[in-house]
Coordinates of C-alpha atoms in Angstrom, one line a residue:
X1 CA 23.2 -16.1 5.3
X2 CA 21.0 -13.8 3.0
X3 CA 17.5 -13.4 4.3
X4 CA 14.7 -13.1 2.1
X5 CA 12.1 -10.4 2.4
X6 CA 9.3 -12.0 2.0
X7 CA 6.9 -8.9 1.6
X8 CA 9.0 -7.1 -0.7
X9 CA 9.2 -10.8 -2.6
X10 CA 5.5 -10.1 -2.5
X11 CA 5.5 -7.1 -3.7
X12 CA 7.5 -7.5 -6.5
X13 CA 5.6 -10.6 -8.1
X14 CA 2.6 -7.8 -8.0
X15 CA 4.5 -5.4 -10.0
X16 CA 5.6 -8.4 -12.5
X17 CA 1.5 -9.2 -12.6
X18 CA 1.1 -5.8 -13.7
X19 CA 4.1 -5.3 -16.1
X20 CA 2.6 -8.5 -18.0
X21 CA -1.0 -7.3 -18.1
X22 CA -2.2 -5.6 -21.2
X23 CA -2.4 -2.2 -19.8
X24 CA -4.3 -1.0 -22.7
X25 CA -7.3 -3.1 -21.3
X26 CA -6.6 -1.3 -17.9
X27 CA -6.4 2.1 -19.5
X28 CA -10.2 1.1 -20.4
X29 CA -11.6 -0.6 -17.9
X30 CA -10.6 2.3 -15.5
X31 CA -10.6 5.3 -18.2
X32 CA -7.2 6.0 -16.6
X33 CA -5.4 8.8 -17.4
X34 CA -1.9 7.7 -19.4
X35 CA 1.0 9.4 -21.4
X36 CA 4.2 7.2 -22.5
X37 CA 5.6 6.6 -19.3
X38 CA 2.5 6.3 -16.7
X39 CA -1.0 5.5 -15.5
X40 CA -2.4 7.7 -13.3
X41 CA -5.0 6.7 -10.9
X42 CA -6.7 8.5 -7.9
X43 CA -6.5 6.7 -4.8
X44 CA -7.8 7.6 -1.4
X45 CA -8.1 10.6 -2.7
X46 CA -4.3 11.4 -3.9
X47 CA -3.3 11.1 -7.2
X48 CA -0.6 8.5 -7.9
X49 CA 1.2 7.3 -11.5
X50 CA 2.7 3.9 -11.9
X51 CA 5.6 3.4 -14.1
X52 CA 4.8 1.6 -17.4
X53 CA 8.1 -0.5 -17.4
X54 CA 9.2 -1.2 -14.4
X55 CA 5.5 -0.6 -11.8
X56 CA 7.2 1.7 -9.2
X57 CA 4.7 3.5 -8.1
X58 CA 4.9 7.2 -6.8
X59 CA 2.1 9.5 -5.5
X60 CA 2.1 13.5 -5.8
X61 CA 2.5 15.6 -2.6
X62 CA 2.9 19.5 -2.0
X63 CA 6.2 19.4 -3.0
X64 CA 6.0 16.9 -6.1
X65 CA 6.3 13.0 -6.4
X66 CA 7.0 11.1 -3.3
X67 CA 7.7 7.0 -3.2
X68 CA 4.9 4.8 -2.9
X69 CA 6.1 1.2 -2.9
X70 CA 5.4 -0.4 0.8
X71 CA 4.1 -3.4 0.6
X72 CA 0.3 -2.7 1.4
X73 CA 0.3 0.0 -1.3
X74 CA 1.9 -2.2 -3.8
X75 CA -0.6 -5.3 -3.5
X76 CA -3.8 -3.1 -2.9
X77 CA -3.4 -0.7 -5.9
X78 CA -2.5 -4.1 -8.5
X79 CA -5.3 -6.2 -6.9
X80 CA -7.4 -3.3 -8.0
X81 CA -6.3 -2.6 -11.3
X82 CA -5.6 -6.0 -12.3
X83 CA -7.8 -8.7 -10.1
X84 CA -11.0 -6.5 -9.8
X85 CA -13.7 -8.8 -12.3
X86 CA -14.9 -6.9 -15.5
X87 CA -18.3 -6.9 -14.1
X88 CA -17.8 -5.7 -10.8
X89 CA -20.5 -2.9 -9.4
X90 CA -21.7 -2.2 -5.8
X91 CA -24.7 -3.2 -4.3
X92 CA -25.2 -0.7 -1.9
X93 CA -25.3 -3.2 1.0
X94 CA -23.1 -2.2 3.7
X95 CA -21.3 -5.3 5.3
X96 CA -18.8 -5.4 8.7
X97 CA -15.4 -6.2 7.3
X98 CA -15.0 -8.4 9.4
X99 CA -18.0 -10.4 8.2
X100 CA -15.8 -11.5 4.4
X101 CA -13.3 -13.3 6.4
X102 CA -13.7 -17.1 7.8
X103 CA -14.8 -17.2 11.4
X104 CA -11.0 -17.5 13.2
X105 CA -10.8 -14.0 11.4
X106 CA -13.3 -12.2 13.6
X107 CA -10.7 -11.9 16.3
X108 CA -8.6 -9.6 14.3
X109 CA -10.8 -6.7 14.9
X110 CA -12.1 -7.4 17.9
X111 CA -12.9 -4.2 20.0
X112 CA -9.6 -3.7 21.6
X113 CA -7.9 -0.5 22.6
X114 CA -7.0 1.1 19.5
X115 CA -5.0 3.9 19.4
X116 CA -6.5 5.7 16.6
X117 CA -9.5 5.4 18.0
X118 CA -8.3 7.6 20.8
X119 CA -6.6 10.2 18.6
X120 CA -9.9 10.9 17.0
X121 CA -11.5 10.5 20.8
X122 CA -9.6 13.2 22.2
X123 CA -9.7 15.3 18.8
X124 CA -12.8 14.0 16.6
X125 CA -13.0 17.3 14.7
X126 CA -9.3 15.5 13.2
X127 CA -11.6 12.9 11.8
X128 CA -14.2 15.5 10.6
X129 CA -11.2 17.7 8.8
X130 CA -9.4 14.6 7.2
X131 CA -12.6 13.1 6.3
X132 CA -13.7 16.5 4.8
X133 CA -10.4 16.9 3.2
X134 CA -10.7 13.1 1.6
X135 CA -14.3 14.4 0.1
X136 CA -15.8 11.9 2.1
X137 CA -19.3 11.5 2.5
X138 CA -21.0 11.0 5.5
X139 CA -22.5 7.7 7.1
X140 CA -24.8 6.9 9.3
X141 CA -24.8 4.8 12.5
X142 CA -22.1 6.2 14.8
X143 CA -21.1 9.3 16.6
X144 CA -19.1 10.1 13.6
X145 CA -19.4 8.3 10.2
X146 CA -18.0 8.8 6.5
X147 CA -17.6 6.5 3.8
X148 CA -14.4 7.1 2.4
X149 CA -13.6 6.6 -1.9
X150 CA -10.4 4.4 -2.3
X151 CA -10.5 3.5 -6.0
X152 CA -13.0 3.4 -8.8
X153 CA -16.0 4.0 -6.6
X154 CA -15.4 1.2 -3.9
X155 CA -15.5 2.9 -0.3
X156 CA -14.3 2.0 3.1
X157 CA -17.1 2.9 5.4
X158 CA -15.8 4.5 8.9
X159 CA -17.7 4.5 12.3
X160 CA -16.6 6.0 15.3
X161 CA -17.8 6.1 18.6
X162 CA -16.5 7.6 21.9
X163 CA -15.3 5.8 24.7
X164 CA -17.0 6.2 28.2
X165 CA -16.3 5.1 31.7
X166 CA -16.9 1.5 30.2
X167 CA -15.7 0.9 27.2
X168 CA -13.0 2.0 24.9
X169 CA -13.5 4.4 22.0
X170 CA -14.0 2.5 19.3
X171 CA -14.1 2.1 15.2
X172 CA -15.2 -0.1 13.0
X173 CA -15.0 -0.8 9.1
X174 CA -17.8 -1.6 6.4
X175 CA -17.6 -2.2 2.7
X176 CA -20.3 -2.5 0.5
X177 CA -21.3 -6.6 -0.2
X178 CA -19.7 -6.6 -3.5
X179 CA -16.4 -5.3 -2.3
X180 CA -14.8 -8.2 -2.8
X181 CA -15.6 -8.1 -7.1
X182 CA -13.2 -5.0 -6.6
X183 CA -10.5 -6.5 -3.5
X184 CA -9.7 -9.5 -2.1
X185 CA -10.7 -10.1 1.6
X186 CA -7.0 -10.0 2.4
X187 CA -6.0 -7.2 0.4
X188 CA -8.9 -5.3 2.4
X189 CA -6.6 -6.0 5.3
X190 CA -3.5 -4.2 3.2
X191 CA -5.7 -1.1 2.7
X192 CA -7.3 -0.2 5.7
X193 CA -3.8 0.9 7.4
X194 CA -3.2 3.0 4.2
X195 CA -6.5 4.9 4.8
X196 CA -6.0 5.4 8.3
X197 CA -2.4 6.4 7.8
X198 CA -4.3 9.2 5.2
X199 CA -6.2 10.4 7.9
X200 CA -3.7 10.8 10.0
X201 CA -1.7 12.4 7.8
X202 CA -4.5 14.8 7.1

């Protein structure tokens, strides 16, 4: 019996969003960058295009264009182009992510062990030099902070602190009150592994 995958399902009916969007409206609401075959956009800091016929998406590395069709970078990048609202603008308000979901969605970013947490415990000048490398600015609050640019100006705020004999090092995530005129609360879910995998990476 054939098994549907569901996420690439998913991530398919985002491409077909895109492909029937006038992407002459997106070329303006973003001032993209476009020839015949692509859009470019910058996100988390990398440049990436997006096919104009058939919304594969690719993203340029040191040595040239590299895939970039998983699932969380295929709903995040088309819920920004194409679902963020025409009057969308930050308020400057910083607010918990966990904070846009309902209340049974607290627990999913609970202060647990996290394993990326420790990486940047036993190494934080990793975070500084990834952070650094994204352009990121720094942010207030926590042993180590930065506010990190994903797409058109919205950032992911980023506060670490070191673990002790009590508690585990932790982070935690902030986007700025509007966030979700840019991103749904879900797909804010879809991008936060993407920016963590980038400063990893870094």
């Amino acid at each position: 019996m054939h098994v549907k995958d569901n996420y690439a399902i998913q991530a398919q009916i985002a491409k077909t969003h895109f492909l029937n969007y006038d992407q002459k409206s997106l070329i303006r609401k973003f001032r993209l960058d476009a020839d015949c075959d692509y859009l470019y956009i910058r996100f988390i800091g990398q440049k990436h295009r997006i096919h104009r016929e058939t919304g594969d998406i690719s993203k340029e590395t040191e040595t040239g264009w590299a895939d970039a069709n998983s699932f969380n970078e295929v709903l995040t990048i088309f819920d920004l182009l194409c679902d963020s609202r025409e009057d969308r603008h930050l308020s400057g308000r910083w607010k918990s992510m966990q904070n846009f979901g309902l209340l049974f969605h607290t627990n999913l970013l609970e202060d647990r062990k996290d394993p990326t947490a420790a990486i940047f415990d036993r190494d934080p000048q990793r975070l500084h030099r990834a952070c650094q490398a994204l352009t990121a600015r720094p942010f207030p609050g926590s042993d180590i902070g930065y506010a990190i640019e994903i797409f058109d100006g919205l950032e992911l705020a980023l506060q670490f602190w070191h673990g002790d004999e009590e508690f585990h090092p932790r982070l935690r995530y902030l986007w700025d009150e509007n966030a979700t005129m840019y991103i749904r609360y879900e797909t804010m879910h879809y991008a936060l592994p993407l920016v963590l995998k980038r400063l990893l990476a870094l």
